[in-house]
Amino acid sequence: MKTAKEFLKTIFFIEILRGLALTLSRLFTHAVTRRYPKVKRPAQPGFRGLHALVRDRDTGKEKCVGCCLCAAYCPSQCIYIYTSEDEDHKKIVDRYEIEVLRCIFCGFCVEACPFGAISLTEHYEYSDYSRDAFYMTKERLLSNWDKYMAGQKGEGYFRKFWRPMSEDFGTPEKQATWRKIQNAK
Ligand code: SF4
Ligand code: SF4
């Protein structure tokens, strides 16, 4: 059963009047919506957009060594890596592919990579009529790096948001390593 206060509120439409007052008070304030795509909000630091394979500054090739850690971590299982060996038994990354439409942009691949070889760029405006456009080959991923992350931007990206990296894990001074044992003989 309604109390007297609730009854009065009902018959005088108090809640409706409150709502209308709120609407009226907002009529003369600045709009908080943006006229996208004319007005764009800059991507926040660490934004997880389209993938890119990091290009090594010295060699101009991908930094990826084909260890497959990123693929093992990926919860969507949408990273495919195909490798082979050269004459010196060095691993070559023949194909590195990501099915972007299956990605959930969790960033685990970036975190898992011990070489800082894969990144998520700030680019989020991509659309197409075919699924093929979202199947990123190694070449496409490298070109994403050139387009969206080359230079200072790419360097800052890993230093700022993705630590620890392999360089943070130096070999302790007293730890025996194969090379040291060899030299000692
Ligand atoms: S962001 Fe997550 S889901 Fe997407 S490719 Fe990387 S690990 Fe897989
Ligand atoms: S991107 Fe990194 S984790 Fe993935 S295969 Fe290449 S080196 Fe390994």
Coordinates of C-alpha atoms and ligand atoms in Angstrom, one line a residue:
M1 CA 0.0 0.0 0.0
K2 CA 1.2 3.5 -0.9
T3 CA 2.2 6.0 1.8
A4 CA 0.6 9.5 1.7
K5 CA 3.9 10.9 0.3
E6 CA 4.1 8.4 -2.5
F7 CA 0.4 9.0 -3.3
L8 CA 0.9 12.8 -3.5
K9 CA 4.0 12.2 -5.8
T10 CA 1.9 10.1 -8.1
I11 CA -1.1 12.4 -8.5
F12 CA 1.1 15.5 -9.0
F13 CA 3.5 13.7 -11.5
I14 CA 6.5 14.7 -9.4
E15 CA 8.9 12.2 -11.0
I16 CA 7.8 13.2 -14.5
L17 CA 8.3 16.9 -13.7
R18 CA 11.7 16.1 -12.2
G19 CA 12.7 14.4 -15.4
L20 CA 11.5 17.3 -17.6
A21 CA 13.4 19.7 -15.4
L22 CA 16.5 17.7 -15.9
T23 CA 16.0 17.7 -19.7
L24 CA 15.4 21.4 -19.7
S25 CA 18.5 22.1 -17.7
R26 CA 20.6 20.2 -20.2
L27 CA 19.1 22.0 -23.3
F28 CA 21.4 25.0 -23.0
T29 CA 24.6 23.2 -22.1
H30 CA 27.4 22.0 -24.4
A31 CA 26.7 18.7 -26.2
V32 CA 29.0 15.8 -25.0
T33 CA 28.6 13.8 -28.1
R34 CA 31.1 14.2 -31.0
R35 CA 30.4 14.5 -34.6
Y36 CA 32.3 11.5 -35.7
P37 CA 34.0 11.0 -38.2
K38 CA 34.4 14.8 -38.5
V39 CA 35.5 15.1 -34.9
K40 CA 37.7 12.2 -33.6
R41 CA 38.7 11.4 -30.1
P42 CA 42.5 10.7 -30.0
A43 CA 43.2 7.1 -29.0
Q44 CA 44.1 6.7 -25.4
P45 CA 47.6 5.6 -24.5
G46 CA 47.9 1.8 -24.8
F47 CA 44.9 1.6 -27.0
R48 CA 44.5 -1.9 -28.6
G49 CA 43.8 -1.4 -32.3
L50 CA 44.9 -3.1 -35.5
H51 CA 47.9 -5.5 -35.2
A52 CA 51.4 -4.7 -36.6
L53 CA 54.6 -6.7 -36.8
V54 CA 57.5 -4.7 -35.5
R55 CA 60.1 -4.0 -38.2
D56 CA 63.7 -4.2 -37.0
R57 CA 65.4 -0.8 -37.5
D58 CA 68.8 -2.3 -38.5
T59 CA 67.7 -5.1 -40.9
G60 CA 64.4 -3.7 -42.1
K61 CA 62.9 -7.2 -41.6
E62 CA 60.4 -8.4 -39.0
K63 CA 61.8 -8.7 -35.4
C64 CA 59.7 -11.9 -35.0
V65 CA 61.8 -15.1 -34.6
G66 CA 58.9 -17.5 -35.0
C67 CA 59.0 -18.8 -31.4
C68 CA 55.2 -19.2 -31.5
L69 CA 54.7 -18.0 -27.9
C70 CA 52.1 -15.4 -29.0
A71 CA 50.2 -18.1 -30.9
A72 CA 50.3 -20.4 -27.8
Y73 CA 48.9 -17.6 -25.6
C74 CA 46.3 -16.3 -27.9
P75 CA 42.9 -17.2 -26.4
S76 CA 41.2 -16.9 -29.8
Q77 CA 43.8 -19.1 -31.5
C78 CA 43.8 -16.7 -34.4
I79 CA 47.6 -16.4 -35.0
Y80 CA 49.2 -18.7 -37.5
I81 CA 52.9 -19.0 -37.9
Y82 CA 54.8 -21.1 -40.5
T83 CA 58.6 -21.4 -40.2
S84 CA 61.4 -23.2 -41.9
E85 CA 65.2 -23.4 -41.5
D86 CA 67.9 -21.9 -43.6
E87 CA 71.2 -23.6 -44.4
D88 CA 72.7 -22.6 -41.0
H89 CA 69.7 -24.0 -39.2
K90 CA 68.4 -20.6 -38.4
K91 CA 64.7 -20.3 -38.1
I92 CA 63.0 -18.3 -40.8
V93 CA 59.4 -16.9 -40.4
D94 CA 57.9 -17.8 -43.8
R95 CA 54.4 -16.7 -42.9
Y96 CA 52.9 -14.9 -39.9
E97 CA 49.2 -14.4 -40.1
I98 CA 46.4 -13.1 -37.9
E99 CA 42.7 -13.5 -38.5
V100 CA 41.7 -10.1 -37.1
L101 CA 38.0 -10.8 -37.1
R102 CA 38.5 -13.5 -34.5
C103 CA 40.8 -11.4 -32.3
I104 CA 39.4 -10.1 -29.0
F105 CA 42.2 -7.5 -28.6
C106 CA 43.2 -8.8 -25.2
G107 CA 46.9 -7.9 -25.9
F108 CA 48.2 -11.3 -24.6
C109 CA 50.2 -11.7 -27.8
V110 CA 52.1 -8.5 -27.1
E111 CA 52.6 -9.4 -23.5
A112 CA 53.8 -12.9 -24.4
C113 CA 56.3 -11.9 -27.0
P114 CA 59.8 -11.9 -25.5
F115 CA 61.2 -9.8 -28.4
G116 CA 58.7 -7.0 -28.6
A117 CA 57.9 -8.2 -32.1
I118 CA 54.1 -7.8 -32.3
S119 CA 52.1 -4.7 -31.4
L120 CA 48.6 -3.4 -31.3
T121 CA 48.5 0.0 -33.0
E122 CA 46.2 2.9 -32.3
H123 CA 44.4 2.4 -35.6
Y124 CA 40.8 1.4 -35.2
E125 CA 39.1 2.7 -38.3
Y126 CA 39.1 -0.3 -40.6
S127 CA 36.1 -1.8 -42.3
D128 CA 35.6 -3.6 -45.5
Y129 CA 33.1 -5.7 -47.5
S130 CA 35.2 -8.9 -47.5
R131 CA 36.6 -11.0 -44.8
D132 CA 39.9 -11.3 -46.7
A133 CA 40.7 -7.7 -45.9
F134 CA 40.9 -8.7 -42.3
Y135 CA 43.2 -11.6 -42.8
M136 CA 46.6 -10.0 -42.0
T137 CA 49.6 -11.6 -43.7
K138 CA 53.2 -10.9 -42.7
E139 CA 53.5 -8.2 -45.4
R140 CA 50.3 -6.5 -44.3
L141 CA 51.3 -6.6 -40.7
L142 CA 54.7 -5.1 -41.5
S143 CA 53.1 -2.4 -43.5
N144 CA 50.8 -1.6 -40.6
W145 CA 53.9 -1.0 -38.6
D146 CA 55.2 1.4 -41.2
K147 CA 51.9 3.2 -41.4
Y148 CA 51.0 3.5 -37.7
M149 CA 54.0 2.9 -35.5
A150 CA 57.2 3.7 -37.2
G151 CA 59.8 5.9 -35.5
Q152 CA 59.5 7.3 -32.0
K153 CA 55.9 6.2 -31.6
G154 CA 56.8 2.5 -31.9
E155 CA 59.8 2.8 -29.7
G156 CA 57.8 4.6 -27.0
Y157 CA 55.0 2.1 -27.2
F158 CA 57.0 -0.8 -25.8
R159 CA 59.0 1.1 -23.3
K160 CA 55.9 2.7 -21.8
F161 CA 53.2 0.0 -21.7
W162 CA 54.7 -3.4 -22.1
R163 CA 57.2 -4.4 -19.5
P164 CA 59.0 -6.4 -18.4
M165 CA 60.8 -7.2 -21.7
S166 CA 63.6 -9.6 -22.5
E167 CA 66.2 -6.9 -21.8
D168 CA 64.9 -6.7 -18.2
F169 CA 66.1 -10.3 -17.6
G170 CA 69.9 -10.1 -17.9
T171 CA 71.8 -13.2 -17.0
P172 CA 73.0 -13.0 -13.4
E173 CA 76.7 -12.4 -13.0
K174 CA 77.4 -15.7 -11.3
Q175 CA 75.2 -17.9 -13.3
A176 CA 77.0 -20.7 -15.2
T177 CA 76.3 -20.6 -19.0
W178 CA 77.5 -22.8 -21.7
R179 CA 79.7 -20.2 -23.2
K180 CA 81.5 -19.5 -19.9
I181 CA 82.2 -23.2 -19.3
Q182 CA 83.6 -23.4 -22.8
N183 CA 85.9 -20.5 -22.2
A184 CA 87.0 -21.9 -18.9
K185 CA 88.4 -25.0 -20.5
Ligands
SF4_1 S1 45.1 -9.6 -29.0 FE1 44.5 -11.5 -27.9 S2 43.0 -12.5 -29.3 FE2 44.0 -10.9 -30.5 S3 45.7 -12.0 -31.6 FE3 46.5 -11.1 -29.7 S4 46.4 -12.8 -28.1 FE4 45.0 -13.3 -29.9
SF4_2 S1 55.7 -12.3 -32.4 FE1 57.0 -12.7 -30.7 S2 56.1 -14.4 -29.6 FE2 55.1 -14.3 -31.6 S3 56.3 -15.8 -32.8 FE3 57.2 -13.8 -33.1 S4 58.9 -13.6 -31.6 FE4 57.6 -15.3 -31.0

